[in-house]
Amino acid sequence: MKTNNSTALIDQLDYLQLPFMKAHHSELAGEAGRQNWDHQEYLRRLVDGEFSQRQQRCIERRIKAARFPVLKTLEQFRWDWPKKINRLQVQNLFRLEFVPQKANVIFLGTVGVGKTHLATALGYAACLEGHSVLFADAIAVVNDLMAAQKTGSLKRALKKYLRPQTLCLDEVGYLAIDQGGADLLFQVISQRYERGSIILTTNKPFKQWSSIFNNDSTIASAVLDRLLHHAETVIIEGRSYRMKDQIES
């Protein structure tokens, strides 16, 4: 039967939102007696457990907020499939120095060579290290902003793409963008310039980027100027991994 003191303690831990301490204080007190821990060691175990649990919840919230289509890690990447990739360069990016530097990372290559996998893995690694991330398909971003523009809520919609420390912008160049969409995508990239990092995947060499932006070379040049000023480009060459079975059969 619980004493008034233990009931009060549980109520206080509830109020302070300390679920680990609430669930484990009694168990650890018993362990402390058996192992002859001093008061500081008992307290350290409680605080360490609470800290670890809270840290894990924060990571889970960041991953959920990032909206990755599928979780990928660097360890899952097939280094033997691309014909050309600078492995050391990619591994060095996972030190995540580009995030506090508000710099950009661009994965450039044809369809199916692992650009999205690496961009997702890099964004996921950033989440694990405490950085806010949002993953979005480039066309979905344009469509979202165009819809917001029609309802007069463009400023609020833009904040969604400007707020995270890192924006993963996937598949830039796979579909052409009209003039209005080009202007909106330019706003995202230009307003993030030196304020937040971008991880971008594209199948188009930079000299072909005007074709992405409705053949507007002025906007394409302005976008590239801001994107590439503080950026590292990873070039990946090879055949599509998704066509692997057909190629090998």
C-alpha positions as a Markdown table, in Angstrom:
| # | Residue | x | y | z |
|---|---|---|---|---|
| 1 | Met | 0.0 | 0.0 | 0.0 |
| 2 | Lys | 1.4 | 3.4 | -1.0 |
| 3 | Thr | 2.1 | 5.9 | 1.8 |
| 4 | Asn | 1.0 | 9.5 | 1.7 |
| 5 | Asn | 4.7 | 10.5 | 1.0 |
| 6 | Ser | 5.1 | 8.1 | -2.0 |
| 7 | Thr | 1.7 | 9.2 | -3.4 |
| 8 | Ala | 2.8 | 12.8 | -3.1 |
| 9 | Leu | 6.1 | 12.0 | -4.7 |
| 10 | Ile | 4.4 | 10.4 | -7.7 |
| 11 | Asp | 2.1 | 13.4 | -8.0 |
| 12 | Gln | 5.1 | 15.7 | -8.0 |
| 13 | Leu | 7.0 | 13.7 | -10.6 |
| 14 | Asp | 3.8 | 13.7 | -12.7 |
| 15 | Tyr | 3.5 | 17.5 | -12.4 |
| 16 | Leu | 7.2 | 18.0 | -13.3 |
| 17 | Gln | 6.8 | 15.6 | -16.2 |
| 18 | Leu | 9.5 | 13.2 | -15.2 |
| 19 | Pro | 8.1 | 9.9 | -16.4 |
| 20 | Phe | 11.4 | 7.9 | -16.1 |
| 21 | Met | 11.8 | 9.0 | -12.5 |
| 22 | Lys | 8.2 | 8.2 | -11.8 |
| 23 | Ala | 8.5 | 4.7 | -13.3 |
| 24 | His | 11.9 | 3.7 | -11.9 |
| 25 | His | 12.6 | 5.6 | -8.7 |
| 26 | Ser | 11.5 | 2.8 | -6.5 |
| 27 | Glu | 13.2 | 0.1 | -8.5 |
| 28 | Leu | 16.5 | 2.1 | -8.5 |
| 29 | Ala | 16.2 | 2.7 | -4.8 |
| 30 | Gly | 16.2 | -1.0 | -4.3 |
| 31 | Glu | 19.2 | -1.4 | -6.6 |
| 32 | Ala | 21.0 | 1.4 | -4.7 |
| 33 | Gly | 20.5 | -0.5 | -1.4 |
| 34 | Arg | 21.8 | -3.8 | -2.9 |
| 35 | Gln | 24.8 | -2.2 | -4.6 |
| 36 | Asn | 25.6 | 0.3 | -1.8 |
| 37 | Trp | 25.3 | 3.4 | -4.0 |
| 38 | Asp | 25.6 | 6.7 | -2.3 |
| 39 | His | 22.9 | 9.4 | -2.7 |
| 40 | Gln | 24.8 | 11.0 | -5.6 |
| 41 | Glu | 25.0 | 7.8 | -7.6 |
| 42 | Tyr | 21.3 | 7.1 | -7.1 |
| 43 | Leu | 20.5 | 10.6 | -8.2 |
| 44 | Arg | 22.8 | 10.3 | -11.2 |
| 45 | Arg | 21.1 | 7.1 | -12.3 |
| 46 | Leu | 17.7 | 8.7 | -12.1 |
| 47 | Val | 18.8 | 11.9 | -14.0 |
| 48 | Asp | 20.7 | 9.9 | -16.6 |
| 49 | Gly | 17.6 | 7.7 | -17.3 |
| 50 | Glu | 15.3 | 10.8 | -17.6 |
| 51 | Phe | 17.8 | 12.6 | -19.8 |
| 52 | Ser | 18.2 | 9.6 | -22.2 |
| 53 | Gln | 14.5 | 9.0 | -22.4 |
| 54 | Arg | 13.8 | 12.7 | -23.1 |
| 55 | Gln | 16.6 | 12.9 | -25.6 |
| 56 | Gln | 15.1 | 9.9 | -27.5 |
| 57 | Arg | 11.6 | 11.4 | -27.5 |
| 58 | Cys | 13.1 | 14.6 | -29.0 |
| 59 | Ile | 14.9 | 12.6 | -31.7 |
| 60 | Glu | 11.6 | 10.8 | -32.5 |
| 61 | Arg | 9.8 | 14.1 | -32.8 |
| 62 | Arg | 12.4 | 15.6 | -35.1 |
| 63 | Ile | 12.3 | 12.5 | -37.4 |
| 64 | Lys | 8.5 | 12.7 | -37.5 |
| 65 | Ala | 8.6 | 16.4 | -38.3 |
| 66 | Ala | 11.2 | 15.8 | -41.1 |
| 67 | Arg | 8.6 | 13.8 | -43.0 |
| 68 | Phe | 11.1 | 11.4 | -44.7 |
| 69 | Pro | 9.3 | 9.2 | -47.2 |
| 70 | Val | 11.4 | 6.3 | -46.0 |
| 71 | Leu | 14.2 | 6.2 | -43.5 |
| 72 | Lys | 17.7 | 5.5 | -45.0 |
| 73 | Thr | 21.1 | 5.3 | -43.4 |
| 74 | Leu | 24.6 | 5.6 | -44.8 |
| 75 | Glu | 25.3 | 2.0 | -43.7 |
| 76 | Gln | 22.6 | 0.8 | -46.1 |
| 77 | Phe | 24.1 | 2.5 | -49.1 |
| 78 | Arg | 25.5 | 0.2 | -51.8 |
| 79 | Trp | 28.9 | 1.7 | -52.6 |
| 80 | Asp | 29.6 | -1.0 | -55.2 |
| 81 | Trp | 26.7 | 0.0 | -57.4 |
| 82 | Pro | 27.5 | 3.6 | -58.7 |
| 83 | Lys | 30.2 | 3.6 | -61.4 |
| 84 | Lys | 31.6 | 6.8 | -59.9 |
| 85 | Ile | 31.2 | 8.3 | -56.4 |
| 86 | Asn | 33.7 | 9.9 | -54.1 |
| 87 | Arg | 33.1 | 7.8 | -51.0 |
| 88 | Leu | 35.4 | 9.8 | -48.8 |
| 89 | Gln | 33.7 | 13.1 | -49.7 |
| 90 | Val | 30.3 | 11.6 | -48.9 |
| 91 | Gln | 31.4 | 10.1 | -45.6 |
| 92 | Asn | 33.0 | 13.5 | -44.6 |
| 93 | Leu | 29.6 | 15.2 | -45.1 |
| 94 | Phe | 28.2 | 13.0 | -42.4 |
| 95 | Arg | 30.3 | 15.0 | -39.9 |
| 96 | Leu | 27.5 | 17.5 | -40.5 |
| 97 | Glu | 29.8 | 20.6 | -40.5 |
| 98 | Phe | 27.7 | 22.1 | -43.3 |
| 99 | Val | 24.7 | 22.5 | -41.0 |
| 100 | Pro | 26.0 | 25.1 | -38.5 |
| 101 | Gln | 27.9 | 26.7 | -41.5 |
| 102 | Lys | 24.5 | 27.1 | -43.2 |
| 103 | Ala | 26.1 | 25.6 | -46.3 |
| 104 | Asn | 24.5 | 23.4 | -49.0 |
| 105 | Val | 25.0 | 19.8 | -50.3 |
| 106 | Ile | 24.1 | 18.9 | -53.8 |
| 107 | Phe | 23.8 | 15.3 | -55.1 |
| 108 | Leu | 24.0 | 15.3 | -58.8 |
| 109 | Gly | 23.4 | 12.3 | -61.0 |
| 110 | Thr | 21.1 | 10.4 | -63.3 |
| 111 | Val | 18.0 | 8.5 | -62.2 |
| 112 | Gly | 18.4 | 5.6 | -59.7 |
| 113 | Val | 22.1 | 6.1 | -58.6 |
| 114 | Gly | 21.3 | 6.8 | -54.9 |
| 115 | Lys | 20.9 | 10.6 | -54.6 |
| 116 | Thr | 17.7 | 10.5 | -52.6 |
| 117 | His | 19.0 | 7.7 | -50.4 |
| 118 | Leu | 22.1 | 9.7 | -49.5 |
| 119 | Ala | 20.1 | 12.9 | -49.0 |
| 120 | Thr | 17.6 | 11.1 | -46.7 |
| 121 | Ala | 20.4 | 9.5 | -44.8 |
| 122 | Leu | 22.2 | 12.8 | -44.4 |
| 123 | Gly | 18.9 | 14.5 | -43.2 |
| 124 | Tyr | 18.3 | 11.6 | -40.8 |
| 125 | Ala | 21.8 | 11.9 | -39.4 |
| 126 | Ala | 21.2 | 15.6 | -38.8 |
| 127 | Cys | 18.0 | 14.7 | -36.9 |
| 128 | Leu | 20.0 | 12.3 | -34.7 |
| 129 | Glu | 22.4 | 15.1 | -33.8 |
| 130 | Gly | 19.7 | 17.5 | -32.8 |
| 131 | His | 19.1 | 19.6 | -36.0 |
| 132 | Ser | 15.7 | 20.3 | -37.3 |
| 133 | Val | 15.1 | 19.0 | -40.8 |
| 134 | Leu | 12.3 | 19.0 | -43.4 |
| 135 | Phe | 12.3 | 16.6 | -46.4 |
| 136 | Ala | 10.2 | 17.7 | -49.5 |
| 137 | Asp | 9.9 | 17.0 | -53.2 |
| 138 | Ala | 10.7 | 20.1 | -55.2 |
| 139 | Ile | 7.4 | 19.9 | -57.2 |
| 140 | Ala | 5.4 | 19.4 | -54.0 |
| 141 | Val | 7.0 | 22.5 | -52.6 |
| 142 | Val | 6.1 | 24.5 | -55.7 |
| 143 | Asn | 2.5 | 23.2 | -55.7 |
| 144 | Asp | 2.1 | 23.9 | -52.0 |
| 145 | Leu | 3.3 | 27.5 | -52.3 |
| 146 | Met | 1.2 | 28.1 | -55.4 |
| 147 | Ala | -1.9 | 26.9 | -53.5 |
| 148 | Ala | -0.9 | 29.2 | -50.6 |
| 149 | Gln | -0.4 | 32.1 | -52.9 |
| 150 | Lys | -4.0 | 31.7 | -54.2 |
| 151 | Thr | -5.4 | 31.8 | -50.7 |
| 152 | Gly | -3.2 | 34.7 | -49.5 |
| 153 | Ser | -1.2 | 32.6 | -47.1 |
| 154 | Leu | 2.1 | 32.5 | -49.0 |
| 155 | Lys | 4.1 | 34.1 | -46.2 |
| 156 | Arg | 3.0 | 31.5 | -43.7 |
| 157 | Ala | 3.6 | 28.6 | -46.1 |
| 158 | Leu | 7.1 | 29.9 | -46.9 |
| 159 | Lys | 8.0 | 29.8 | -43.2 |
| 160 | Lys | 7.5 | 26.1 | -43.3 |
| 161 | Tyr | 10.4 | 25.8 | -45.7 |
| 162 | Leu | 12.5 | 28.5 | -44.1 |
| 163 | Arg | 12.2 | 27.4 | -40.4 |
| 164 | Pro | 14.2 | 24.1 | -40.4 |
| 165 | Gln | 18.0 | 24.2 | -40.0 |
| 166 | Thr | 18.2 | 21.9 | -43.0 |
| 167 | Leu | 15.8 | 21.6 | -45.9 |
| 168 | Cys | 16.1 | 18.4 | -48.1 |
| 169 | Leu | 14.9 | 19.4 | -51.5 |
| 170 | Asp | 14.4 | 16.3 | -53.6 |
| 171 | Glu | 14.3 | 15.8 | -57.4 |
| 172 | Val | 14.9 | 19.3 | -58.6 |
| 173 | Gly | 14.8 | 19.2 | -62.4 |
| 174 | Tyr | 12.8 | 16.0 | -62.9 |
| 175 | Leu | 9.8 | 18.1 | -64.0 |
| 176 | Ala | 9.9 | 21.5 | -65.6 |
| 177 | Ile | 8.5 | 24.4 | -63.5 |
| 178 | Asp | 6.4 | 27.3 | -65.0 |
| 179 | Gln | 7.3 | 30.9 | -64.4 |
| 180 | Gly | 5.2 | 31.3 | -61.3 |
| 181 | Gly | 6.7 | 28.1 | -59.8 |
| 182 | Ala | 10.2 | 29.2 | -60.7 |
| 183 | Asp | 9.7 | 32.4 | -58.8 |
| 184 | Leu | 8.4 | 30.6 | -55.7 |
| 185 | Leu | 11.3 | 28.1 | -55.7 |
| 186 | Phe | 13.7 | 31.0 | -56.1 |
| 187 | Gln | 12.2 | 32.6 | -53.0 |
| 188 | Val | 12.8 | 29.5 | -50.9 |
| 189 | Ile | 16.4 | 29.1 | -52.0 |
| 190 | Ser | 17.2 | 32.8 | -51.8 |
| 191 | Gln | 15.7 | 33.3 | -48.4 |
| 192 | Arg | 17.5 | 30.3 | -47.0 |
| 193 | Tyr | 20.8 | 31.7 | -48.3 |
| 194 | Glu | 23.3 | 31.9 | -45.4 |
| 195 | Arg | 20.4 | 31.3 | -43.0 |
| 196 | Gly | 19.9 | 27.6 | -43.3 |
| 197 | Ser | 21.4 | 24.6 | -45.2 |
| 198 | Ile | 19.9 | 22.8 | -48.2 |
| 199 | Ile | 20.5 | 19.2 | -49.2 |
| 200 | Leu | 19.4 | 19.0 | -52.8 |
| 201 | Thr | 19.2 | 16.2 | -55.4 |
| 202 | Thr | 19.1 | 16.8 | -59.1 |
| 203 | Asn | 19.5 | 15.0 | -62.4 |
| 204 | Lys | 20.4 | 18.1 | -64.3 |
| 205 | Pro | 24.0 | 19.5 | -64.8 |
| 206 | Phe | 24.1 | 23.1 | -63.7 |
| 207 | Lys | 24.5 | 24.3 | -67.3 |
| 208 | Gln | 21.0 | 22.9 | -68.0 |
| 209 | Trp | 19.2 | 24.5 | -65.1 |
| 210 | Ser | 17.5 | 27.1 | -67.2 |
| 211 | Ser | 15.4 | 24.3 | -68.6 |
| 212 | Ile | 14.1 | 23.6 | -65.1 |
| 213 | Phe | 13.0 | 27.3 | -64.6 |
| 214 | Asn | 10.9 | 27.7 | -67.7 |
| 215 | Asn | 14.0 | 28.5 | -69.8 |
| 216 | Asp | 14.6 | 31.6 | -67.7 |
| 217 | Ser | 18.4 | 31.9 | -67.6 |
| 218 | Thr | 18.2 | 34.9 | -65.3 |
| 219 | Ile | 16.3 | 33.0 | -62.5 |
| 220 | Ala | 18.5 | 29.9 | -63.0 |
| 221 | Ser | 21.6 | 31.9 | -62.6 |
| 222 | Ala | 20.3 | 33.7 | -59.5 |
| 223 | Val | 19.3 | 30.4 | -57.9 |
| 224 | Leu | 22.7 | 28.8 | -58.7 |
| 225 | Asp | 24.6 | 31.8 | -57.5 |
| 226 | Arg | 23.0 | 31.5 | -54.0 |
| 227 | Leu | 23.0 | 27.7 | -54.0 |
| 228 | Leu | 26.6 | 27.1 | -55.0 |
| 229 | His | 28.2 | 30.0 | -53.1 |
| 230 | His | 28.6 | 27.8 | -50.0 |
| 231 | Ala | 28.1 | 24.3 | -51.3 |
| 232 | Glu | 29.6 | 20.9 | -51.9 |
| 233 | Thr | 28.6 | 19.0 | -55.0 |
| 234 | Val | 28.7 | 15.2 | -55.0 |
| 235 | Ile | 28.6 | 13.8 | -58.5 |
| 236 | Ile | 27.3 | 10.2 | -58.9 |
| 237 | Glu | 27.6 | 8.3 | -62.1 |
| 238 | Gly | 26.2 | 4.9 | -63.0 |
| 239 | Arg | 23.1 | 3.0 | -64.0 |
| 240 | Ser | 19.8 | 2.9 | -62.1 |
| 241 | Tyr | 19.9 | 0.6 | -59.1 |
| 242 | Arg | 16.1 | 0.1 | -59.6 |
| 243 | Met | 16.9 | -1.5 | -62.9 |
| 244 | Lys | 19.5 | -3.8 | -61.4 |
| 245 | Asp | 17.6 | -7.0 | -61.8 |
| 246 | Gln | 16.8 | -6.3 | -65.5 |
| 247 | Ile | 20.4 | -5.3 | -66.2 |
| 248 | Glu | 21.9 | -8.4 | -64.5 |
| 249 | Ser | 19.4 | -10.9 | -66.0 |
